[in-house]
XYZ file of C-alpha atoms in Angstrom:
428
model
C 0.138 0.115 -0.115
C 1.317 3.432 -1.070
C 0.174 6.427 1.003
C -0.223 9.832 -0.361
C 2.066 12.937 0.720
C -1.036 14.409 2.466
C -1.296 11.097 4.399
C 2.199 10.885 5.056
C 2.261 14.642 6.567
C -0.570 13.622 8.919
C 1.349 10.637 10.016
C 4.139 12.833 10.930
C 2.399 15.420 12.771
C 0.285 12.895 14.841
C 3.193 10.791 15.595
C 5.391 13.715 16.498
C 2.625 14.778 19.255
C 2.325 11.134 20.440
C 6.139 10.507 20.730
C 6.147 14.146 22.592
C 3.563 12.955 25.238
C 5.468 9.872 25.661
C 8.508 11.783 26.212
C 6.986 14.144 28.784
C 5.336 11.252 30.810
C 8.751 9.281 31.101
C 10.431 12.346 32.154
C 8.053 13.495 34.559
C 8.283 9.935 36.012
C 11.899 10.205 36.415
C 12.465 13.967 37.259
C 9.024 14.474 39.074
C 8.463 17.786 36.821
C 7.475 18.571 33.425
C 9.966 18.882 30.776
C 9.470 19.362 27.402
C 11.853 17.089 25.611
C 11.191 18.194 21.842
C 13.710 20.099 19.913
C 11.066 22.674 19.327
C 8.727 24.590 21.611
C 5.762 22.947 21.041
C 4.118 19.666 21.792
C 6.055 17.863 19.059
C 9.090 15.584 19.185
C 9.841 15.436 15.172
C 11.905 12.129 15.351
C 8.705 10.316 15.825
C 7.253 11.836 13.194
C 10.037 11.190 10.789
C 10.282 7.372 11.715
C 6.574 7.053 11.416
C 6.772 8.410 7.905
C 9.760 6.195 7.173
C 7.535 2.971 8.494
C 4.684 4.037 6.138
C 7.010 4.428 2.957
C 9.203 1.263 3.502
C 7.505 -1.177 5.507
C 3.963 -1.696 4.509
C 5.098 -4.805 2.063
C 6.462 -6.507 5.124
C 3.164 -6.207 6.994
C 2.210 -9.820 6.947
C 5.924 -10.911 8.055
C 5.981 -9.665 11.830
C 9.818 -10.576 12.343
C 10.833 -8.724 9.383
C 8.510 -5.830 9.998
C 9.814 -5.409 13.677
C 13.496 -6.062 12.284
C 13.208 -3.512 9.622
C 11.331 -1.003 11.865
C 14.137 -1.439 14.496
C 16.895 -0.833 12.126
C 15.221 2.055 10.005
C 14.283 4.107 13.371
C 17.414 3.269 14.859
C 19.379 4.650 11.800
C 17.009 7.750 12.030
C 17.945 8.469 15.632
C 21.642 7.790 14.986
C 22.036 10.020 12.433
C 19.865 12.484 13.877
C 22.058 12.590 17.056
C 25.283 12.637 15.130
C 23.955 15.742 12.611
C 22.623 17.786 16.027
C 26.023 17.565 17.560
C 27.860 17.985 14.428
C 25.813 21.419 13.576
C 25.308 22.454 17.133
C 28.403 20.689 18.716
C 26.261 19.427 21.651
C 25.002 15.988 22.490
C 21.440 16.104 22.695
C 20.874 12.498 24.444
C 23.361 10.069 25.903
C 22.603 6.331 26.197
C 26.170 5.397 27.234
C 24.884 4.466 30.552
C 22.760 1.752 29.023
C 24.076 -1.775 27.813
C 24.690 -2.391 23.959
C 24.675 1.134 23.132
C 26.301 2.776 19.924
C 28.195 5.898 20.628
C 25.328 6.940 23.049
C 23.147 7.761 20.310
C 21.082 4.662 20.187
C 21.015 1.520 22.676
C 19.312 -2.157 22.224
C 16.430 -1.268 24.657
C 15.293 1.769 22.546
C 15.891 -0.204 19.102
C 13.593 -2.637 20.398
C 10.975 -0.239 21.137
C 11.303 1.307 17.870
C 10.621 -2.146 16.379
C 7.521 -2.379 18.469
C 6.203 0.936 17.643
C 6.811 0.178 13.631
C 4.169 -2.853 14.061
C 1.824 -0.469 16.066
C 2.027 2.044 13.153
C 1.649 -0.289 10.054
C -1.045 -2.577 11.783
C -3.215 0.029 13.796
C -2.072 3.516 13.843
C -1.646 4.425 9.949
C -5.012 2.854 9.234
C -6.636 4.456 12.060
C -5.263 8.145 10.976
C -6.359 7.334 7.483
C -10.038 6.299 8.870
C -10.364 9.568 10.726
C -8.973 11.664 7.595
C -11.847 9.968 5.418
C -14.371 10.903 7.922
C -13.776 14.556 8.275
C -14.603 16.955 5.951
C -11.887 17.812 3.538
C -11.514 21.521 4.375
C -11.016 20.701 8.257
C -7.959 18.327 8.059
C -6.427 20.470 5.232
C -6.710 23.731 6.918
C -5.219 22.023 10.250
C -2.464 20.659 8.260
C -1.242 24.153 6.681
C -1.673 25.936 9.859
C 0.254 23.052 11.903
C 2.927 22.765 9.568
C 3.299 26.523 9.248
C 3.438 26.876 13.053
C 6.249 23.834 12.948
C 8.362 25.394 10.372
C 8.231 28.960 12.577
C 8.680 26.813 15.581
C 11.983 25.287 14.245
C 13.427 28.651 13.121
C 13.096 29.948 16.522
C 14.366 26.800 18.006
C 17.563 27.079 15.713
C 18.030 30.567 16.507
C 17.755 30.008 20.274
C 20.319 27.113 20.095
C 22.950 29.182 17.931
C 22.425 31.831 20.903
C 23.928 29.483 23.192
C 26.962 29.263 21.280
C 28.378 32.811 21.965
C 31.323 31.900 24.043
C 32.252 29.165 21.868
C 35.498 29.127 18.697
C 33.259 28.894 16.119
C 33.521 29.257 12.113
C 33.021 32.331 10.322
C 29.633 31.348 9.234
C 28.534 30.257 12.455
C 29.708 33.714 13.573
C 27.684 35.515 11.121
C 24.571 33.225 12.448
C 25.229 34.320 16.026
C 25.042 38.015 15.087
C 21.631 37.365 13.267
C 20.510 35.712 16.605
C 21.562 38.222 18.475
C 19.489 40.699 16.619
C 16.392 38.562 16.820
C 17.158 37.079 20.442
C 14.270 38.230 22.803
C 12.218 36.885 25.685
C 11.071 33.986 23.472
C 14.414 32.628 22.301
C 15.991 32.987 25.916
C 12.909 31.016 26.935
C 13.723 28.575 24.379
C 16.994 28.291 25.373
C 16.145 27.667 29.011
C 14.146 24.843 27.959
C 16.506 23.057 25.774
C 19.259 23.297 28.346
C 16.497 21.901 31.213
C 15.471 19.046 28.803
C 19.152 18.038 27.514
C 21.741 18.232 30.595
C 23.961 16.136 28.859
C 24.722 18.960 26.547
C 28.738 19.377 25.741
C 31.112 21.290 23.608
C 33.493 20.085 20.981
C 35.997 21.474 19.115
C 35.547 21.846 15.509
C 38.103 20.721 13.105
C 40.470 23.542 11.282
C 42.265 21.632 8.554
C 40.730 20.058 5.146
C 38.903 16.756 5.618
C 40.654 15.888 9.026
C 39.198 13.129 10.940
C 35.458 12.064 10.054
C 34.630 15.716 8.861
C 32.089 16.905 6.263
C 34.544 17.395 3.684
C 36.022 13.631 4.477
C 32.542 12.113 3.650
C 31.984 14.081 0.820
C 35.301 13.134 -0.905
C 34.572 9.356 0.188
C 31.084 9.804 -1.708
C 32.744 10.583 -4.932
C 35.661 8.450 -4.672
C 33.179 5.399 -3.709
C 30.723 6.348 -6.515
C 33.311 6.105 -9.152
C 35.109 2.880 -7.576
C 31.423 1.494 -7.342
C 30.578 1.990 -10.854
C 33.968 0.518 -12.055
C 33.499 -2.660 -9.784
C 29.908 -3.188 -11.242
C 31.008 -2.560 -14.882
C 33.900 -5.261 -14.494
C 31.837 -7.541 -12.546
C 29.483 -7.320 -15.556
C 32.057 -7.915 -18.019
C 33.229 -10.972 -16.258
C 30.222 -12.787 -15.494
C 27.896 -11.398 -18.210
C 30.535 -10.835 -20.716
C 28.717 -7.501 -21.379
C 29.979 -3.953 -21.139
C 27.214 -1.889 -20.002
C 26.472 1.084 -17.864
C 26.246 0.623 -13.928
C 25.994 4.543 -13.288
C 23.210 6.013 -11.282
C 23.076 9.296 -13.185
C 23.112 10.484 -16.821
C 26.298 12.322 -16.803
C 29.590 10.761 -15.389
C 30.465 7.174 -14.171
C 28.922 7.737 -10.534
C 27.010 4.781 -8.551
C 25.102 6.818 -5.876
C 24.259 3.494 -4.118
C 27.939 2.851 -3.699
C 29.025 6.509 -2.949
C 26.624 6.878 -0.290
C 27.475 3.668 1.224
C 31.245 4.363 1.591
C 30.146 7.941 3.210
C 27.258 6.414 5.554
C 29.766 3.392 6.415
C 32.582 5.474 7.203
C 30.099 7.854 9.355
C 28.861 5.064 11.387
C 31.960 2.779 11.388
C 34.486 5.342 12.028
C 34.505 4.989 15.925
C 34.772 1.130 15.308
C 37.643 0.948 12.915
C 39.898 -0.489 15.740
C 37.387 -3.135 16.333
C 37.912 -7.075 15.276
C 36.940 -7.946 11.796
C 33.919 -10.204 13.248
C 32.457 -6.950 14.806
C 32.786 -4.854 11.489
C 31.449 -7.720 9.285
C 28.253 -8.160 11.418
C 27.518 -4.350 11.396
C 28.343 -4.224 7.667
C 26.052 -7.072 6.598
C 23.093 -5.683 8.899
C 23.568 -2.103 7.789
C 24.231 -2.985 4.127
C 21.264 -4.899 4.025
C 19.027 -2.216 5.229
C 20.564 0.240 3.214
C 20.056 -1.609 0.133
C 16.550 -2.194 1.203
C 15.837 1.175 1.578
C 17.577 2.243 -1.885
C 15.317 -0.429 -3.539
C 12.033 0.938 -2.110
C 12.752 4.764 -2.766
C 13.780 4.282 -6.346
C 10.470 2.079 -6.942
C 8.170 4.734 -5.136
C 9.879 7.766 -6.636
C 10.656 6.630 -10.002
C 8.235 3.678 -10.459
C 11.563 1.847 -11.512
C 13.139 -1.346 -10.223
C 17.069 -1.331 -10.491
C 17.569 -5.088 -9.290
C 15.444 -7.834 -8.447
C 16.731 -10.906 -6.205
C 13.363 -12.962 -6.336
C 15.186 -15.907 -8.284
C 18.052 -16.131 -5.500
C 17.383 -18.137 -2.208
C 16.602 -16.300 1.246
C 15.574 -12.851 -0.328
C 13.343 -10.412 1.018
C 10.704 -8.996 -1.446
C 13.136 -9.407 -4.130
C 14.961 -6.552 -2.937
C 18.059 -8.141 -0.665
C 19.254 -11.547 -0.056
C 21.316 -12.994 2.548
C 24.306 -13.749 0.141
C 24.556 -10.126 -0.853
C 23.948 -8.799 2.726
C 27.050 -10.734 3.479
C 28.940 -9.127 0.396
C 27.994 -5.911 2.406
C 29.814 -7.033 5.652
C 32.728 -8.378 3.795
C 33.153 -4.905 1.754
C 32.785 -2.957 5.205
C 35.660 -4.879 6.577
C 37.497 -4.374 3.428
C 36.752 -0.645 3.342
C 37.257 0.174 7.043
C 40.410 -1.994 7.346
C 42.289 -1.660 4.222
C 40.876 1.092 1.504
C 39.589 3.881 3.919
C 42.803 4.379 5.859
C 45.118 4.739 2.390
C 42.573 7.017 1.024
C 41.978 9.076 4.097
C 45.850 9.633 4.318
C 45.685 10.808 0.707
C 42.339 12.973 1.080
C 44.108 14.740 4.133
C 47.368 15.775 2.081
C 45.154 17.688 -0.316
C 45.754 21.457 0.502
C 42.678 23.100 2.134
C 41.631 25.618 -0.159
C 41.794 23.636 -3.174
C 40.188 20.818 -1.388
C 37.352 22.915 -0.344
C 36.988 24.505 -3.669
C 37.105 20.925 -5.766
C 34.564 19.624 -3.220
C 32.233 22.394 -3.488
C 32.345 22.266 -7.236
C 31.636 18.353 -7.397
C 28.628 19.128 -5.008
C 27.094 21.639 -7.403
C 27.845 19.285 -10.196
C 26.395 16.625 -8.627
C 23.224 18.180 -7.492
C 22.331 19.183 -11.158
C 23.263 15.749 -12.233
C 20.782 14.116 -9.844
C 18.195 16.685 -10.811
C 18.560 16.390 -14.422
C 18.879 12.137 -13.777
C 15.568 12.287 -11.687
C 13.665 14.332 -14.405
C 14.744 11.939 -17.226
C 14.077 8.742 -15.192
C 10.410 10.113 -13.991
C 9.896 11.265 -17.831
C 11.221 7.737 -18.890
C 8.519 5.955 -16.925
C 5.703 8.446 -18.055
C 6.612 7.405 -21.616
C 6.095 3.707 -20.585
C 2.816 4.644 -19.493
C 1.925 6.332 -22.322
C 1.622 9.739 -21.392
C 2.530 12.748 -23.586
C 4.662 15.312 -23.025
C 2.678 18.088 -21.221
C 5.263 21.317 -21.162
C 8.588 22.599 -22.580
C 10.500 20.625 -19.943
C 9.195 17.329 -20.936
C 9.700 17.950 -24.620
C 13.444 18.733 -24.108
C 13.563 15.557 -21.687
C 12.074 13.451 -24.537
C 14.346 14.908 -27.099
C 17.504 14.768 -25.075
C 16.924 11.585 -23.033
C 14.851 9.242 -25.264
C 14.087 5.635 -24.554
C 17.331 4.200 -26.699
C 19.386 6.592 -24.285
C 17.963 5.863 -21.109
C 18.030 1.981 -22.069
C 21.967 2.310 -22.555
C 22.341 4.357 -19.238
C 20.134 1.673 -17.251
C 20.190 -1.105 -19.058
C 18.607 -3.447 -16.086
C 15.937 -1.161 -14.901
C 12.131 -2.571 -14.973
C 9.147 -0.828 -14.530
C 6.759 -2.119 -11.949
C 3.569 -2.510 -12.970
């Protein structure tokens, strides 16, 4: 079952509110006082809304298989929680929550206990919450829920802006970058009673806040530019590996690129960046540990990519239905093991060598190259997405409706798209 964007918006809003209520109740039980645990000031915890939307997009086809539904929800939501925690700390230089005191935790961002709860919530969402929300929306007059959705979304955006300004205001005494200094100047002008109230609330809600020093050299450690560099290197290497693999096994020289311009496999590029981001802290662990994490994370990642491309473009780029131990044809056990092996080879062998080379690049030149490549890739992905959507529309018999679609038909006809994506199949 595929939900509309309007339904997904309501899943986000309702789940964010329910999650906020749960967080407040738990905090009140522990601290015996009211604490607003949301990032925003309103009664919303957006991370719960993001998890609910992710469940609704990626997990409905697992509804009849409770074990995989639980496992999928557990992995997806844990990734969201981990990624959100890392990004908040990277942007604001503060750790917003810390599970270090719990057993089986990962950097303090996620723990086995919370991951199990996420898996249970996934089953509740798919089986009960999502159908209930859709039933209520069907019963309400359209103008009521539509107006409410617009108002709540607008208030949430304003709340986010105020919260970000307030958090940046907390960084007055830190040694920060020029960009952040400019943002702080803005926050000083906008700072008022409301922003100070938000600051006090956040300090009260997240007592584990700590400060991290920012890296001053290009691509040091596991920095932004290091991950960007690894993305592009991984994308090119991935395209090359798949091309050689197809040449050896199928005796055919075919394109394995994800975009219309350049030899870039986005799946491999993102995998290299994400694996490095997650496993960097554990690069000194033994091979079995890295292999296990790579197997689980790689399988979840490949499954997400498969669902995403099908939902957005209506196209299936790989199908493992004929292989044993597969899940919906999207992933299979053998290739999950390949992900685990690739994780070990990457973290233990390839990454250290590449990291040393990247860090030797002069700072100004490295940043310039990365920024230019980011702009190029953004344009490449945009054009490729439009071409793929139009490719799907032509398959469905839809005539071009505007000048953009005429342009896409002229420059990216079926023959060219078939050469770029030779194994793409349309989901009927």
